[in-house]
PDB file of C-alpha atoms and ligand atoms in Angstrom:
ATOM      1  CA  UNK A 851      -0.773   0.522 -16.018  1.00 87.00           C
ATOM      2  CA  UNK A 852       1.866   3.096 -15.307  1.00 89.00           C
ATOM      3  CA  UNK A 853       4.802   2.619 -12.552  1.00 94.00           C
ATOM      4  CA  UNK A 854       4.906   1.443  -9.244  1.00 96.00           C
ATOM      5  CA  UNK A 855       3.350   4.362  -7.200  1.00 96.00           C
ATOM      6  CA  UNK A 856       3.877   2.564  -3.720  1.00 97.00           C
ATOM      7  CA  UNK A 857       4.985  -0.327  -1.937  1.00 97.00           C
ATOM      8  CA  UNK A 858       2.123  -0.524   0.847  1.00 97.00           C
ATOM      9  CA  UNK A 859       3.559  -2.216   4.323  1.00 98.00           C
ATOM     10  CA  UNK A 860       1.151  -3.683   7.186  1.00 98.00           C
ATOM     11  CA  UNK A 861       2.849  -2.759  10.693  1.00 98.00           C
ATOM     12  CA  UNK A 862       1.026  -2.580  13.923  1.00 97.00           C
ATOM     13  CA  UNK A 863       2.459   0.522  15.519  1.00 97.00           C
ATOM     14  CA  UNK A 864       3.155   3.487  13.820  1.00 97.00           C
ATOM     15  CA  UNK A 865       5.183   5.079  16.326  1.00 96.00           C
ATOM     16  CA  UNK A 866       7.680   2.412  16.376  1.00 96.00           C
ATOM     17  CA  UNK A 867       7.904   1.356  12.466  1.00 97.00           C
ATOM     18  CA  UNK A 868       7.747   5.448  11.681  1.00 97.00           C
ATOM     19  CA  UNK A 869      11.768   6.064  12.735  1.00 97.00           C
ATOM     20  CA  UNK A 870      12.431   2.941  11.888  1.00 97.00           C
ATOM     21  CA  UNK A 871      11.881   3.697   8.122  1.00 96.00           C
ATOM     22  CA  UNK A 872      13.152   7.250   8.627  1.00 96.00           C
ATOM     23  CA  UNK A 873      16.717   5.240   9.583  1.00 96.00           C
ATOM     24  CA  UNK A 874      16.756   2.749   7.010  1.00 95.00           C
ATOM     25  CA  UNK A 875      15.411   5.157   4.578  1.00 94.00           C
ATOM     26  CA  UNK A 876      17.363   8.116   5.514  1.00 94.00           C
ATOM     27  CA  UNK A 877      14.263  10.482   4.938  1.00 95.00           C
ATOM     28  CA  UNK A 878      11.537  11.692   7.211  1.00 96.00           C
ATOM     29  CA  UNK A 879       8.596  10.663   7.257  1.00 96.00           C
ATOM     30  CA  UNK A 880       6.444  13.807   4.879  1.00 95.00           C
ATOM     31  CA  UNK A 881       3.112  12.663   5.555  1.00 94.00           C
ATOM     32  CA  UNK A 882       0.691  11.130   7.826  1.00 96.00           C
ATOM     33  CA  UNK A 883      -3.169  10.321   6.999  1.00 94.00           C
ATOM     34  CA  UNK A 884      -5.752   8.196   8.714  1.00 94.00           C
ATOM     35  CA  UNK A 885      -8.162   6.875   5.927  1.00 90.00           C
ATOM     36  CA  UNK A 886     -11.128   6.552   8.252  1.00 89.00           C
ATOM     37  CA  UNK A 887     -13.726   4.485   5.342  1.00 84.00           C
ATOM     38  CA  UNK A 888     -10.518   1.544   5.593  1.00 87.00           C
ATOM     39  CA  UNK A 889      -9.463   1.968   9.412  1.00 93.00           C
ATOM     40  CA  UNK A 890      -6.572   3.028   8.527  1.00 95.00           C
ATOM     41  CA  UNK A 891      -3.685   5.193   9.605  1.00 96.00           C
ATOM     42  CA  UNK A 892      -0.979   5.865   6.699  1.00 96.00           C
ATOM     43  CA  UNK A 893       2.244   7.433   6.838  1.00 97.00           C
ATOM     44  CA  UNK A 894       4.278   8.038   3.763  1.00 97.00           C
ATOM     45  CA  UNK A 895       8.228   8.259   2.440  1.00 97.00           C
ATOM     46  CA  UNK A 896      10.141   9.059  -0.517  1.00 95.00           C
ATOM     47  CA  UNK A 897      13.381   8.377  -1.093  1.00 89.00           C
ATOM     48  CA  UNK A 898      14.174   9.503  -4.701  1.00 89.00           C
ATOM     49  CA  UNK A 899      11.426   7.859  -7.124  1.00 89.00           C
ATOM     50  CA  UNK A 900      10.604   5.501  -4.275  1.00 92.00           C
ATOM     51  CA  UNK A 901       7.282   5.642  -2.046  1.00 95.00           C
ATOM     52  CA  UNK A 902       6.727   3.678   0.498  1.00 97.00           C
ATOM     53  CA  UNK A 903       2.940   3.747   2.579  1.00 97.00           C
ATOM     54  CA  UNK A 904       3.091   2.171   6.077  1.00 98.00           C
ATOM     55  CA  UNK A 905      -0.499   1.064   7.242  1.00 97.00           C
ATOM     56  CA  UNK A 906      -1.612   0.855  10.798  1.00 98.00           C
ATOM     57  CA  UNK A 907      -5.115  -0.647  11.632  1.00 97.00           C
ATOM     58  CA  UNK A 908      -7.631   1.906  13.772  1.00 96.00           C
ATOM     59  CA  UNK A 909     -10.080  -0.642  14.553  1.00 94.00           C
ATOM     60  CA  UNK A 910     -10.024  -4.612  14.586  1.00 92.00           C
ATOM     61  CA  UNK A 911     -12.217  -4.976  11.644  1.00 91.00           C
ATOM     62  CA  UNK A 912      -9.529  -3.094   9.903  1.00 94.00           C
ATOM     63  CA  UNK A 913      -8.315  -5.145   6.916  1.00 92.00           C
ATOM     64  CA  UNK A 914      -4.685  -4.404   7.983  1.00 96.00           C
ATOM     65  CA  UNK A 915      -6.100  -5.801  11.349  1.00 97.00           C
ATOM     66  CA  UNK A 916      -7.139  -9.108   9.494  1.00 95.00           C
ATOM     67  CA  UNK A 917      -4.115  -8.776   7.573  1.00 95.00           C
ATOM     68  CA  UNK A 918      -1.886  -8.363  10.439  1.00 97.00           C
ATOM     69  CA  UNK A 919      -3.409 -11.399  11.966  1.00 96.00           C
ATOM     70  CA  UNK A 920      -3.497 -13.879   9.452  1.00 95.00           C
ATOM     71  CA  UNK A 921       0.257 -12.966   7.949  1.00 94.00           C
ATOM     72  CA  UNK A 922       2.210 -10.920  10.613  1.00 97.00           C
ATOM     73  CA  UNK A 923       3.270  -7.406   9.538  1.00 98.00           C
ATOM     74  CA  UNK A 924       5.135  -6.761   5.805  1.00 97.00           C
ATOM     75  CA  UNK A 925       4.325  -6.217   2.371  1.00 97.00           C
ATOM     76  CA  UNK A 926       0.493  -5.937   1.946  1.00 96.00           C
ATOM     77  CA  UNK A 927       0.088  -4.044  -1.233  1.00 96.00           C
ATOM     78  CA  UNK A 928       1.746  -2.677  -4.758  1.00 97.00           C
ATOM     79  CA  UNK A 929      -0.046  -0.229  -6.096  1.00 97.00           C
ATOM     80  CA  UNK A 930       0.373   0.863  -9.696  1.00 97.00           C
ATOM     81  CA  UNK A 931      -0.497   4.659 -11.067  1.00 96.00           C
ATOM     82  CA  UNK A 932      -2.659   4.754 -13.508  1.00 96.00           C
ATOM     83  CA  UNK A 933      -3.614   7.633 -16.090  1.00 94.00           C
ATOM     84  CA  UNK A 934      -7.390   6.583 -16.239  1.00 95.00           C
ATOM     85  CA  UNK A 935      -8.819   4.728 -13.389  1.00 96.00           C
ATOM     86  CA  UNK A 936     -12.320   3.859 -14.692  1.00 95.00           C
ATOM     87  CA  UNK A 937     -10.689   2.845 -18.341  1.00 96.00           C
ATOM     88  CA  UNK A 938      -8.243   0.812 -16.238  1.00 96.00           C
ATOM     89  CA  UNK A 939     -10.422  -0.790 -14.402  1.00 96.00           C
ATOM     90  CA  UNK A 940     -12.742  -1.770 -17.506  1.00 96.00           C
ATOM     91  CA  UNK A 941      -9.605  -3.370 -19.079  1.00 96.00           C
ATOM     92  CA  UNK A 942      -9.224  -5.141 -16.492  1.00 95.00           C
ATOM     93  CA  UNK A 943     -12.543  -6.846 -15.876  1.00 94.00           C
ATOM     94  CA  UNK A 944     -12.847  -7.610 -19.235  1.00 95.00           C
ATOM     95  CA  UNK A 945      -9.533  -9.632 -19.097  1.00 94.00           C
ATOM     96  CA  UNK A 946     -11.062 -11.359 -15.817  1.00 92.00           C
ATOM     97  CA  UNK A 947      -9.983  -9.476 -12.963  1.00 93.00           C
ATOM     98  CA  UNK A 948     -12.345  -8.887 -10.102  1.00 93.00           C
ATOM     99  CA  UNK A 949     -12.194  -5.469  -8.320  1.00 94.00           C
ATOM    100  CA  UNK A 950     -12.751  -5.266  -4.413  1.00 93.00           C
ATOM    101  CA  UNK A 951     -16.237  -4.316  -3.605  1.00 91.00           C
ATOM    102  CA  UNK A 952     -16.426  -0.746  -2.992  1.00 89.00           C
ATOM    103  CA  UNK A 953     -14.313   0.234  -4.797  1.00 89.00           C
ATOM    104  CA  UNK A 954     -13.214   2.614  -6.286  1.00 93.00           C
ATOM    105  CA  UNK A 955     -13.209   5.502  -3.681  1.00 91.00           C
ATOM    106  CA  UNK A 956     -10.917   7.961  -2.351  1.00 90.00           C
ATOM    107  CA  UNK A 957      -7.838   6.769  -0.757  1.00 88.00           C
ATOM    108  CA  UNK A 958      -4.895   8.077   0.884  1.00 87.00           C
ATOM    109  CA  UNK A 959      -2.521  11.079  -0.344  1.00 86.00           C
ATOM    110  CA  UNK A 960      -5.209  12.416  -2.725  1.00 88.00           C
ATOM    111  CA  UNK A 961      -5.786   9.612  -5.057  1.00 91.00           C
ATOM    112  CA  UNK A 962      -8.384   7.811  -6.289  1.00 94.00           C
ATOM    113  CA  UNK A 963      -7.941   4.220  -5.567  1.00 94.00           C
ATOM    114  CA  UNK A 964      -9.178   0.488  -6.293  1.00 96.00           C
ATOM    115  CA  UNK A 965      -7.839  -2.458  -5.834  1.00 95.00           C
ATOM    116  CA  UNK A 966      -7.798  -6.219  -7.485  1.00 95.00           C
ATOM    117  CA  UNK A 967      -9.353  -8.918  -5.838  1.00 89.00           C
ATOM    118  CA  UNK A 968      -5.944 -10.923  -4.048  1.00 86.00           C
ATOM    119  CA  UNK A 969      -7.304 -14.566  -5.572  1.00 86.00           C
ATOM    120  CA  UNK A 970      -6.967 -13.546  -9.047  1.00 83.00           C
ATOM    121  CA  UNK A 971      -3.360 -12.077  -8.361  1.00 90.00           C
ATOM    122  CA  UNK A 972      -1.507 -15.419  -7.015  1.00 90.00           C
ATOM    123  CA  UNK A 973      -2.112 -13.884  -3.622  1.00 88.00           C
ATOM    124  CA  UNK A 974      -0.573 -10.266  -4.414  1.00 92.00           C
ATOM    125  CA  UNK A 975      -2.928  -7.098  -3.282  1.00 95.00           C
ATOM    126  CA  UNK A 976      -2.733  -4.872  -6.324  1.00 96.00           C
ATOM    127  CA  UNK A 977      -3.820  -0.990  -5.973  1.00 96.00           C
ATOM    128  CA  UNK A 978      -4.665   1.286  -8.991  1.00 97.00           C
ATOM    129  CA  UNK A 979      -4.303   4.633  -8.065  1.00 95.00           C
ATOM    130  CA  UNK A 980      -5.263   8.008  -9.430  1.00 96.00           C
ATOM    131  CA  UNK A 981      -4.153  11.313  -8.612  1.00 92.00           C
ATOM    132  CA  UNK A 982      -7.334  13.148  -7.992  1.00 90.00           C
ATOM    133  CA  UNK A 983      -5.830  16.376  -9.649  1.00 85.00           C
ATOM    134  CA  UNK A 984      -5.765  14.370 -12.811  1.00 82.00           C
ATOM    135  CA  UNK A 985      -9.005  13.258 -13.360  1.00 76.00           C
ATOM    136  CA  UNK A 986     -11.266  14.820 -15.571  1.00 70.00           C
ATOM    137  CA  UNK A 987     -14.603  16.802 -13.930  1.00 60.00           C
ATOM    138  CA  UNK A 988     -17.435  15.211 -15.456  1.00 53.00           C
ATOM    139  CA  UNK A 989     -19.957  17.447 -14.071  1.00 49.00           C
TER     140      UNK A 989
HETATM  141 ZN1  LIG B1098      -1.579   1.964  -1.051  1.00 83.95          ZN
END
């Protein structure tokens, strides 16, 4: 487990939380991607070593819909780089942890993502995440 990649934040509008962060973060916005497989639309800042992912559901079975529901908008996830995803997540399982079915798969902002069931976390989402340019071709 490397750094914090990303602080991932549930909102329900986009086009109100993006300026918002631009203000408080005193950077644009530098990327936008909807993640179609999650219902998602993502838009992504830096502020020096900082990144911060704002997630806005597409469709109501969205988990940032269910999310959004349940707990209001805020922190949803913390993902964590990682050099090796697969080797991660082995670790990982054999020290208990349950990955979310499905995963992993491709994610946002060219990684490769998974992430840990919340129940084994004390109710914290945690991502792994991959840059795709860093893992190996196998084929
Ligand atoms: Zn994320």
């Amino acid at each position: 487990m490397q750094k914090i990649e990303h602080i991932g934040i549930a909102v329900k509008n986009l086009e109100k939380a993006n300026p918002l962060f631009e203000k408080l973060l005193g950077t644009p916005c530098y990327k936008m991607e909807e993640v179609v497989s999650e219902g998602v639309k993502t838009a992504f800042f830096k502020n020096g070593p900082n990144k911060i992912e704002l997630l806005e559901a597409t469709s109501d079975n969205s988990p940032i819909a269910k999310f959004i529901n349940k707990k209001g908008e805020g922190v949803h996830h913390i993902a964590f780089a990682v050099d090796n995803l697969e080797e991660e997540i082995e670790r990982l399982e054999g020290e208990g942890f349950t990955i979310l079915p499905g995963f992993p798969k491709q994610g946002a902002d060219n990684k490769m993502v998974a992430f840990l069931h919340p129940k084994a976390t004390h109710g914290t989402l945690v991502e792994l995440c991959q840059d795709i340019g860093t893992i190996e071709n196998k084929t």
